[in-house]
Amino acid sequence: MDDGIVIVEPIRDTRIELPGNVTNDFCYIDIGLHSPGIWGSGTENFLKFVLPRLQLQLVVIFTLTQSIHLLLRRFHLPRIAGIILGPTILGQFPDVQSTLFPQEGDVYLDLLSKIRYIFFIFLSGVKMDPRTVLRTGIKAWTIGVLSVTVPVTGGLIVSILNQQKVHRYRWPAYKTIVGIQNLFPFPVIASMLVDLKIMNSELGRLALASALISDLVSNLTATIISYGRIGLMGFAKVLIMHSAFLTLGLILFILFVARPLCLWIIQRTPEGKPVSRFHIILMSVLVLVVVLLTDTVGLNYQYGPFLLGLAVPDGPPLGATLEDRLETLISGLLAPLLVTYCGMNVNLVELYDLKFIAIVWLILAICLAMKLAAIFIPAYFCKVPVKDAVALAFCMSAQGVVQMSFYYYNAVNQSQTFDGETFSMLTTSVLIQAAAANLVVKSMYDYSRMYTGYQKRDIQHTSPNSELRVLSCAHRVDDVLAAKKLLEASFPSKESPLAVYALHLVELAGRAHPQLIDHQLGQKSSGGTRTQKMIEVLFLFEQQYLGFVTVQQFTAMSLTKFMHHDICTVAFNKLASLILLPFHRKWNHQGKMILDSSSLRAINCDVLDMAPCSVAILVDRHKIRRNPSSTYNVSVAFFGGTDDREALAYGRRMALSPGVHLTVVRFVPWDIYAGDSQWDAVLDAEILKDTRMQGAHQENIVYREERVKDGAETALLIHAMEEAFDLIMVGRRHKDDTPQLLGLSEWNDLPELGPVGDMLAAADLSTPVSVLVVQHQNVKAL
């Protein structure tokens, strides 16, 4: 075509034919995209081509980043691979750096890291629930607002006092540093709490609520200050009106175009189903459109995706599906790119203006001191313990990828506010503060210490005529029905009242802020119809035993790996004597296993390790029983030890009910002096004596002894009991040298159930017996 443009893409170069009269002349742009490979012509190094070089760069970055992260992960230190690949270390070998990371190849890494950061900020907005701000208490509001206003005010005063002392050329960098230091990015703080595994602790919840308020207030303050600086210019009115009009247009687009689109997607998604792939692609395109609009109106490009994320309804189906589909790519594959790419621009070798470098570090120290004081002092006056207040201050002052992106994209790439050495110092300070914050918070705050001094919270030391407090946990409606059956057998009466604290566990999806909802306060749960059904079942149970049973219901929405914190916290605060956990396997009416959840099993194991009271795992097979009788037949398999005594104490309490028939089977070794210690033998004899005395006055209690030689004989007797009882109660832990259990431990697949419980909870066992595995209060958790 003589009057058009023809683009020819050979392997090596791109040719462009110029329009007009120049018909035979070509402009050659030497961009090698694809390597011809080992079978192609030419002997040129494949690193001269863009795509193979980019692929090798990504392999090097990911391999080095993950390797160093594995080494430093236990110390909670940040990723420093970028500094290794930058001028500081790799730059000392110029040939290697120029070959592997040439300057002309930076544009591709820069583009990938920007895309990652755009979607990272978008997902951060999706996980945030702005309504949480309205529900937070006065403590979070006080800390959140003062942590922003005090440093901002102090920063403005320091800037005014030092304006004449700083060179005019360095003044823009000075102001930018102060402004960025006063940011409180919620995503950075939330990621830190997850990494330290304290997200669901009291400190973690306070930090998340305060950080959410601080993030919103700091962004609003930064916008006001920006408009104020524009107002100091001669043509202020025109700029302010133009900027405000465009910004308002962007916000209206998000509110009246993007959010209705999100609601339309939710309406078209069937209940309980994830959002379709087409709608996920549509939302991803919308993110890029909003970035384009944000950049067009003159704002920093990260604000648009963040506002769009806030407009997306959090949780299922849309928020949860977006997080599920994008989180792996953004936080897993592309996460190291931004930090590594910024680190690759750090040069700690070539430093020239040492005077201004000293000023930079002084500014950073002053800003950090003001932030720490602005958080610690309000927290202290809000009755937060001193150690926790210090940990909270360092937690909310942590820096990370958001500050680093501001330093690089808002300064270096666009306005050239920072030179290379200033940027190197700022990036290094982010890494140092991130490492220091993690180490200080980890050393100052120990979640498990809240149980110190919490003693004798079990069934053995609870009088039969006093209130029994049980924390019942549930993931499904089946769990509530099984717990209700067990609680009915626990003899709720006027003489022996029952207090039930029901904790409905809902996995946190599409949110970053865990919630503990108290339904007695009228709070509503977003767990859907499943949670509502569980609430209704226990409400009817309370009405059935009105005056004898009190039920308080809660819903905990958190990440699965942190649910045990919610369970233990509620148990501790409510002075529960027993935590009732559902087993991670479920069976249908035909006895076929339909669920085997490793995540639920992990929750149970974590609760067993740190629970402040006794714990029982209920293996429910009530669906299999086809001909239920009016009498609930319960058996306690007694071998000796503290867990067996706790199981027997619960069984004796059940036996107070006339509808329960209790059979205590004591397995006695041929050598009656083998196994238990002398003190354990005394305690066992005492509780067995009380059981026999109780049986003498109650016809529904039967006590018998079975002599066994080893675990094989015990297994035969246990299996013979399966058809005779509705529920078998066993202790979890026994001494390794217990003669009655010799050989059973070798086949124990589920250590959290103990050898006997593991045998009764076998996946291929189709008998209708349910099992309650009891662990006495763990002394190590105190």
CSV table of N, CA and C in Angstrom, one decimal, residues 549-664:
chain,number,residue,atom,x,y,z
A,549,VAL,N,-32.2,-23.8,79.8
A,549,VAL,CA,-31.1,-23.7,78.9
A,549,VAL,C,-31.1,-22.2,78.4
A,550,THR,N,-29.9,-21.6,78.4
A,550,THR,CA,-29.7,-20.3,77.8
A,550,THR,C,-28.8,-20.4,76.6
A,551,VAL,N,-29.1,-19.8,75.5
A,551,VAL,CA,-28.3,-20.0,74.3
A,551,VAL,C,-27.9,-18.6,73.9
A,552,GLN,N,-26.6,-18.4,73.7
A,552,GLN,CA,-26.1,-17.1,73.1
A,552,GLN,C,-25.4,-17.5,71.8
A,553,GLN,N,-25.7,-16.9,70.7
A,553,GLN,CA,-25.2,-17.3,69.4
A,553,GLN,C,-24.3,-16.2,68.8
A,554,PHE,N,-23.2,-16.7,68.2
A,554,PHE,CA,-22.2,-15.8,67.6
A,554,PHE,C,-21.9,-16.4,66.2
A,555,THR,N,-21.4,-15.5,65.4
A,555,THR,CA,-20.9,-15.9,64.1
A,555,THR,C,-19.5,-15.3,63.9
A,556,ALA,N,-18.6,-16.2,63.7
A,556,ALA,CA,-17.2,-15.8,63.5
A,556,ALA,C,-16.8,-15.9,62.0
A,557,MET,N,-16.5,-14.8,61.4
A,557,MET,CA,-16.1,-14.8,60.0
A,557,MET,C,-14.6,-14.5,59.9
A,558,SER,N,-13.8,-15.5,59.6
A,558,SER,CA,-12.4,-15.3,59.5
A,558,SER,C,-11.7,-16.4,58.6
A,559,LEU,N,-10.5,-16.2,58.4
A,559,LEU,CA,-9.7,-17.2,57.6
A,559,LEU,C,-9.7,-18.5,58.3
A,560,THR,N,-9.7,-19.6,57.6
A,560,THR,CA,-9.8,-20.9,58.2
A,560,THR,C,-8.6,-21.1,59.1
A,561,LYS,N,-7.4,-20.7,58.8
A,561,LYS,CA,-6.2,-20.9,59.6
A,561,LYS,C,-6.2,-20.1,60.9
A,562,PHE,N,-7.2,-19.2,61.0
A,562,PHE,CA,-7.2,-18.4,62.3
A,562,PHE,C,-8.5,-18.7,63.1
A,563,MET,N,-9.4,-19.6,62.6
A,563,MET,CA,-10.6,-19.8,63.3
A,563,MET,C,-10.4,-20.3,64.7
A,564,HIS,N,-9.3,-21.1,65.0
A,564,HIS,CA,-9.1,-21.6,66.3
A,564,HIS,C,-8.9,-20.4,67.3
A,565,HIS,N,-8.4,-19.3,66.9
A,565,HIS,CA,-8.3,-18.1,67.8
A,565,HIS,C,-9.7,-17.6,68.2
A,566,ASP,N,-10.6,-17.6,67.3
A,566,ASP,CA,-12.0,-17.2,67.6
A,566,ASP,C,-12.6,-18.1,68.6
A,567,ILE,N,-12.4,-19.4,68.4
A,567,ILE,CA,-13.0,-20.4,69.3
A,567,ILE,C,-12.4,-20.3,70.7
A,568,CYS,N,-11.1,-20.2,70.8
A,568,CYS,CA,-10.5,-20.1,72.1
A,568,CYS,C,-10.8,-18.8,72.8
A,569,THR,N,-10.9,-17.7,72.0
A,569,THR,CA,-11.3,-16.4,72.6
A,569,THR,C,-12.7,-16.4,73.2
A,570,VAL,N,-13.6,-16.9,72.5
A,570,VAL,CA,-15.0,-17.0,73.0
A,570,VAL,C,-15.1,-17.9,74.2
A,571,ALA,N,-14.4,-19.0,74.2
A,571,ALA,CA,-14.4,-20.0,75.3
A,571,ALA,C,-13.8,-19.3,76.5
A,572,PHE,N,-12.7,-18.6,76.3
A,572,PHE,CA,-12.1,-17.9,77.5
A,572,PHE,C,-13.0,-16.8,78.1
A,573,ASN,N,-13.5,-16.0,77.2
A,573,ASN,CA,-14.3,-14.9,77.7
A,573,ASN,C,-15.6,-15.3,78.3
A,574,LYS,N,-16.2,-16.5,77.9
A,574,LYS,CA,-17.5,-16.9,78.4
A,574,LYS,C,-17.3,-18.0,79.5
A,575,LEU,N,-16.0,-18.2,79.9
A,575,LEU,CA,-15.7,-19.2,81.0
A,575,LEU,C,-16.3,-20.5,80.8
A,576,ALA,N,-16.2,-21.0,79.5
A,576,ALA,CA,-16.7,-22.3,79.2
A,576,ALA,C,-15.9,-23.4,79.8
A,577,SER,N,-16.6,-24.5,80.2
A,577,SER,CA,-16.0,-25.7,80.7
A,577,SER,C,-15.6,-26.7,79.6
A,578,LEU,N,-16.3,-26.6,78.5
A,578,LEU,CA,-16.2,-27.6,77.4
A,578,LEU,C,-16.3,-26.9,76.0
A,579,ILE,N,-15.4,-27.2,75.1
A,579,ILE,CA,-15.6,-26.8,73.7
A,579,ILE,C,-16.0,-28.0,72.9
A,580,LEU,N,-17.1,-27.9,72.2
A,580,LEU,CA,-17.6,-29.1,71.4
A,580,LEU,C,-17.3,-28.8,70.0
A,581,LEU,N,-16.5,-29.6,69.4
A,581,LEU,CA,-16.1,-29.5,68.0
A,581,LEU,C,-16.6,-30.5,67.1
A,582,PRO,N,-17.1,-30.2,65.9
A,582,PRO,CA,-17.5,-31.2,64.9
A,582,PRO,C,-16.3,-31.9,64.3
A,583,PHE,N,-16.5,-33.2,64.0
A,583,PHE,CA,-15.5,-34.0,63.3
A,583,PHE,C,-15.4,-33.6,61.9
A,584,HIS,N,-14.2,-33.7,61.3
A,584,HIS,CA,-14.0,-33.3,59.9
A,584,HIS,C,-14.5,-34.2,58.9
A,585,ARG,N,-15.1,-35.4,59.3
A,585,ARG,CA,-15.7,-36.3,58.3
A,585,ARG,C,-17.2,-36.4,58.6
A,586,LYS,N,-17.9,-36.5,57.4
A,586,LYS,CA,-19.4,-36.7,57.5
A,586,LYS,C,-19.8,-37.9,56.7
A,587,TRP,N,-20.9,-38.5,57.2
A,587,TRP,CA,-21.5,-39.7,56.5
A,587,TRP,C,-22.9,-39.4,56.2
A,588,ASN,N,-23.4,-40.0,55.1
A,588,ASN,CA,-24.8,-39.9,54.7
A,588,ASN,C,-25.7,-41.0,55.4
A,589,HIS,N,-26.9,-41.1,55.0
A,589,HIS,CA,-27.8,-42.1,55.6
A,589,HIS,C,-27.4,-43.5,55.3
A,590,GLN,N,-26.7,-43.7,54.2
A,590,GLN,CA,-26.3,-45.1,53.8
A,590,GLN,C,-25.0,-45.5,54.4
A,591,GLY,N,-24.4,-44.6,55.2
A,591,GLY,CA,-23.1,-44.9,55.9
A,591,GLY,C,-21.9,-44.6,55.0
A,592,LYS,N,-22.1,-43.9,53.8
A,592,LYS,CA,-21.0,-43.5,52.9
A,592,LYS,C,-20.5,-42.2,53.3
A,593,MET,N,-19.1,-42.1,53.4
A,593,MET,CA,-18.5,-40.8,53.7
A,593,MET,C,-18.7,-39.8,52.6
A,594,ILE,N,-19.2,-38.6,52.9
A,594,ILE,CA,-19.4,-37.6,51.9
A,594,ILE,C,-18.5,-36.4,52.1
A,595,LEU,N,-17.8,-36.3,53.2
A,595,LEU,CA,-17.0,-35.1,53.5
A,595,LEU,C,-15.7,-35.5,54.3
A,596,ASP,N,-14.6,-35.1,53.8
A,596,ASP,CA,-13.3,-35.3,54.6
A,596,ASP,C,-12.5,-34.0,54.4
A,597,SER,N,-12.6,-33.1,55.3
A,597,SER,CA,-12.0,-31.8,55.1
A,597,SER,C,-10.7,-31.7,55.9
A,598,SER,N,-9.6,-31.4,55.2
A,598,SER,CA,-8.3,-31.3,55.9
A,598,SER,C,-8.3,-29.9,56.7
A,599,SER,N,-9.0,-28.9,56.2
A,599,SER,CA,-8.9,-27.6,56.8
A,599,SER,C,-9.7,-27.7,58.2
A,600,LEU,N,-10.8,-28.4,58.2
A,600,LEU,CA,-11.5,-28.5,59.5
A,600,LEU,C,-10.7,-29.3,60.5
A,601,ARG,N,-10.0,-30.3,60.0
A,601,ARG,CA,-9.2,-31.1,60.8
A,601,ARG,C,-8.1,-30.3,61.4
A,602,ALA,N,-7.5,-29.4,60.6
A,602,ALA,CA,-6.5,-28.5,61.2
A,602,ALA,C,-7.0,-27.6,62.2
A,603,ILE,N,-8.2,-27.1,62.1
A,603,ILE,CA,-8.9,-26.2,63.1
A,603,ILE,C,-9.0,-27.0,64.4
A,604,ASN,N,-9.4,-28.2,64.3
A,604,ASN,CA,-9.6,-29.1,65.6
A,604,ASN,C,-8.3,-29.3,66.3
A,605,CYS,N,-7.2,-29.6,65.5
A,605,CYS,CA,-5.9,-29.8,66.1
A,605,CYS,C,-5.4,-28.6,66.7
A,606,ASP,N,-5.6,-27.4,66.1
A,606,ASP,CA,-5.1,-26.2,66.7
A,606,ASP,C,-5.9,-25.8,68.0
A,607,VAL,N,-7.1,-26.1,68.0
A,607,VAL,CA,-7.9,-25.9,69.3
A,607,VAL,C,-7.5,-26.8,70.4
A,608,LEU,N,-7.2,-28.1,70.1
A,608,LEU,CA,-6.7,-29.0,71.1
A,608,LEU,C,-5.4,-28.5,71.7
A,609,ASP,N,-4.6,-27.9,70.9
A,609,ASP,CA,-3.3,-27.4,71.4
A,609,ASP,C,-3.4,-26.2,72.3
A,610,MET,N,-4.3,-25.3,72.1
A,610,MET,CA,-4.3,-24.0,72.8
A,610,MET,C,-5.6,-23.7,73.6
A,611,ALA,N,-6.5,-24.7,73.6
A,611,ALA,CA,-7.8,-24.4,74.3
A,611,ALA,C,-7.6,-24.1,75.8
A,612,PRO,N,-8.4,-23.2,76.3
A,612,PRO,CA,-8.3,-22.8,77.8
A,612,PRO,C,-9.1,-23.7,78.6
A,613,CYS,N,-9.8,-24.7,78.1
A,613,CYS,CA,-10.7,-25.6,78.8
A,613,CYS,C,-10.7,-27.0,78.2
A,614,SER,N,-11.6,-27.8,78.6
A,614,SER,CA,-11.7,-29.2,78.1
A,614,SER,C,-12.3,-29.1,76.6
A,615,VAL,N,-11.9,-30.1,75.8
A,615,VAL,CA,-12.3,-30.1,74.4
A,615,VAL,C,-12.9,-31.5,74.1
A,616,ALA,N,-14.0,-31.5,73.3
A,616,ALA,CA,-14.6,-32.8,72.9
A,616,ALA,C,-14.8,-32.7,71.4
A,617,ILE,N,-14.4,-33.7,70.7
A,617,ILE,CA,-14.7,-33.8,69.2
A,617,ILE,C,-15.8,-34.8,69.0
A,618,LEU,N,-16.9,-34.4,68.4
A,618,LEU,CA,-18.0,-35.2,68.2
A,618,LEU,C,-18.0,-35.8,66.8
A,619,VAL,N,-17.9,-37.2,66.7
A,619,VAL,CA,-17.9,-37.9,65.5
A,619,VAL,C,-19.4,-38.4,65.3
A,620,ASP,N,-20.1,-37.7,64.5
A,620,ASP,CA,-21.6,-37.8,64.4
A,620,ASP,C,-22.0,-38.8,63.3
A,621,ARG,N,-22.7,-39.9,63.7
A,621,ARG,CA,-23.2,-40.8,62.8
A,621,ARG,C,-24.7,-41.0,63.0
A,622,HIS,N,-25.4,-40.0,63.5
A,622,HIS,CA,-26.8,-40.2,63.9
A,622,HIS,C,-27.7,-40.4,62.7
A,623,LYS,N,-27.3,-40.0,61.5
A,623,LYS,CA,-28.0,-40.2,60.3
A,623,LYS,C,-28.2,-41.7,59.9
A,624,ILE,N,-27.1,-42.5,60.3
A,624,ILE,CA,-27.1,-43.9,59.9
A,624,ILE,C,-28.1,-44.7,60.7
A,625,ARG,N,-28.4,-44.3,61.9
A,625,ARG,CA,-29.2,-45.1,62.8
A,625,ARG,C,-30.6,-45.1,62.2
A,626,ARG,N,-31.2,-46.3,61.9
A,626,ARG,CA,-32.5,-46.4,61.2
A,626,ARG,C,-33.6,-46.6,62.2
A,627,ASN,N,-33.4,-47.2,63.4
A,627,ASN,CA,-34.4,-47.5,64.3
A,627,ASN,C,-34.1,-46.9,65.7
A,628,PRO,N,-34.1,-45.6,65.8
A,628,PRO,CA,-33.8,-45.0,67.1
A,628,PRO,C,-34.8,-45.4,68.2
A,629,SER,N,-34.2,-45.6,69.4
A,629,SER,CA,-35.1,-46.0,70.5
A,629,SER,C,-35.3,-44.8,71.4
A,630,SER,N,-36.2,-44.9,72.3
A,630,SER,CA,-36.6,-43.8,73.2
A,630,SER,C,-35.5,-43.5,74.2
A,631,THR,N,-34.7,-44.5,74.4
A,631,THR,CA,-33.5,-44.4,75.4
A,631,THR,C,-32.3,-44.1,74.6
A,632,TYR,N,-31.5,-43.2,75.1
A,632,TYR,CA,-30.2,-42.8,74.5
A,632,TYR,C,-29.1,-43.6,75.3
A,633,ASN,N,-28.6,-44.6,74.6
A,633,ASN,CA,-27.6,-45.5,75.2
A,633,ASN,C,-26.2,-44.9,75.0
A,634,VAL,N,-25.6,-44.7,76.2
A,634,VAL,CA,-24.2,-44.1,76.2
A,634,VAL,C,-23.3,-45.0,76.9
A,635,SER,N,-22.1,-45.1,76.4
A,635,SER,CA,-21.0,-45.9,77.0
A,635,SER,C,-19.8,-45.1,77.1
A,636,VAL,N,-19.1,-45.3,78.3
A,636,VAL,CA,-17.7,-44.7,78.5
A,636,VAL,C,-16.7,-45.8,78.5
A,637,ALA,N,-15.8,-45.8,77.6
A,637,ALA,CA,-14.7,-46.7,77.6
A,637,ALA,C,-13.6,-46.2,78.5
A,638,PHE,N,-13.3,-46.8,79.6
A,638,PHE,CA,-12.4,-46.2,80.6
A,638,PHE,C,-11.1,-47.0,80.7
A,639,PHE,N,-10.0,-46.4,80.4
A,639,PHE,CA,-8.7,-47.0,80.5
A,639,PHE,C,-7.8,-46.4,81.6
A,640,GLY,N,-8.2,-45.2,82.0
A,640,GLY,CA,-7.4,-44.5,83.0
A,640,GLY,C,-6.7,-43.3,82.5
A,641,GLY,N,-6.5,-42.3,83.3
A,641,GLY,CA,-5.9,-41.1,82.9
A,641,GLY,C,-6.8,-39.9,83.0
A,642,THR,N,-6.3,-38.7,82.9
A,642,THR,CA,-7.1,-37.5,83.1
A,642,THR,C,-8.1,-37.3,82.0
A,643,ASP,N,-7.9,-37.7,80.8
A,643,ASP,CA,-8.9,-37.5,79.7
A,643,ASP,C,-10.1,-38.5,79.9
A,644,ASP,N,-9.7,-39.7,80.3
A,644,ASP,CA,-10.8,-40.7,80.6
A,644,ASP,C,-11.7,-40.2,81.8
A,645,ARG,N,-11.0,-39.6,82.8
A,645,ARG,CA,-11.8,-39.1,83.9
A,645,ARG,C,-12.7,-38.0,83.5
A,646,GLU,N,-12.3,-37.1,82.6
A,646,GLU,CA,-13.1,-36.1,82.1
A,646,GLU,C,-14.3,-36.6,81.3
A,647,ALA,N,-14.1,-37.6,80.5
A,647,ALA,CA,-15.1,-38.3,79.7
A,647,ALA,C,-16.2,-38.9,80.7
A,648,LEU,N,-15.7,-39.6,81.7
A,648,LEU,CA,-16.6,-40.2,82.7
A,648,LEU,C,-17.4,-39.2,83.4
A,649,ALA,N,-16.7,-38.0,83.8
A,649,ALA,CA,-17.5,-37.0,84.5
A,649,ALA,C,-18.6,-36.5,83.6
A,650,TYR,N,-18.4,-36.3,82.3
A,650,TYR,CA,-19.5,-35.9,81.4
A,650,TYR,C,-20.6,-37.0,81.3
A,651,GLY,N,-20.1,-38.2,81.2
A,651,GLY,CA,-21.1,-39.3,81.2
A,651,GLY,C,-22.0,-39.4,82.4
A,652,ARG,N,-21.4,-39.2,83.6
A,652,ARG,CA,-22.2,-39.2,84.8
A,652,ARG,C,-23.2,-38.1,84.9
A,653,ARG,N,-22.8,-36.9,84.3
A,653,ARG,CA,-23.8,-35.8,84.3
A,653,ARG,C,-24.9,-36.2,83.3
A,654,MET,N,-24.6,-36.8,82.2
A,654,MET,CA,-25.7,-37.3,81.3
A,654,MET,C,-26.6,-38.2,82.0
A,655,ALA,N,-26.1,-39.1,82.8
A,655,ALA,CA,-26.9,-40.2,83.5
A,655,ALA,C,-27.9,-39.6,84.4
A,656,LEU,N,-27.8,-38.3,84.8
A,656,LEU,CA,-28.8,-37.7,85.6
A,656,LEU,C,-30.2,-37.6,84.9
A,657,SER,N,-30.1,-37.7,83.6
A,657,SER,CA,-31.3,-37.7,82.8
A,657,SER,C,-31.9,-39.1,82.7
A,658,PRO,N,-33.2,-39.2,83.0
A,658,PRO,CA,-33.9,-40.6,82.9
A,658,PRO,C,-33.9,-41.1,81.5
A,659,GLY,N,-33.7,-40.3,80.5
A,659,GLY,CA,-33.8,-40.8,79.1
A,659,GLY,C,-32.4,-41.3,78.6
A,660,VAL,N,-31.4,-41.3,79.5
A,660,VAL,CA,-30.1,-41.8,79.1
A,660,VAL,C,-29.7,-43.0,79.9
A,661,HIS,N,-29.2,-44.0,79.3
A,661,HIS,CA,-28.7,-45.2,79.9
A,661,HIS,C,-27.2,-45.3,79.8
A,662,LEU,N,-26.5,-45.2,80.9
A,662,LEU,CA,-25.0,-45.1,80.9
A,662,LEU,C,-24.4,-46.5,81.2
A,663,THR,N,-23.4,-46.9,80.4
A,663,THR,CA,-22.7,-48.1,80.7
A,663,THR,C,-21.2,-47.7,80.7
A,664,VAL,N,-20.6,-47.9,81.9
A,664,VAL,CA,-19.2,-47.7,82.0
A,664,VAL,C,-18.4,-49.0,81.9
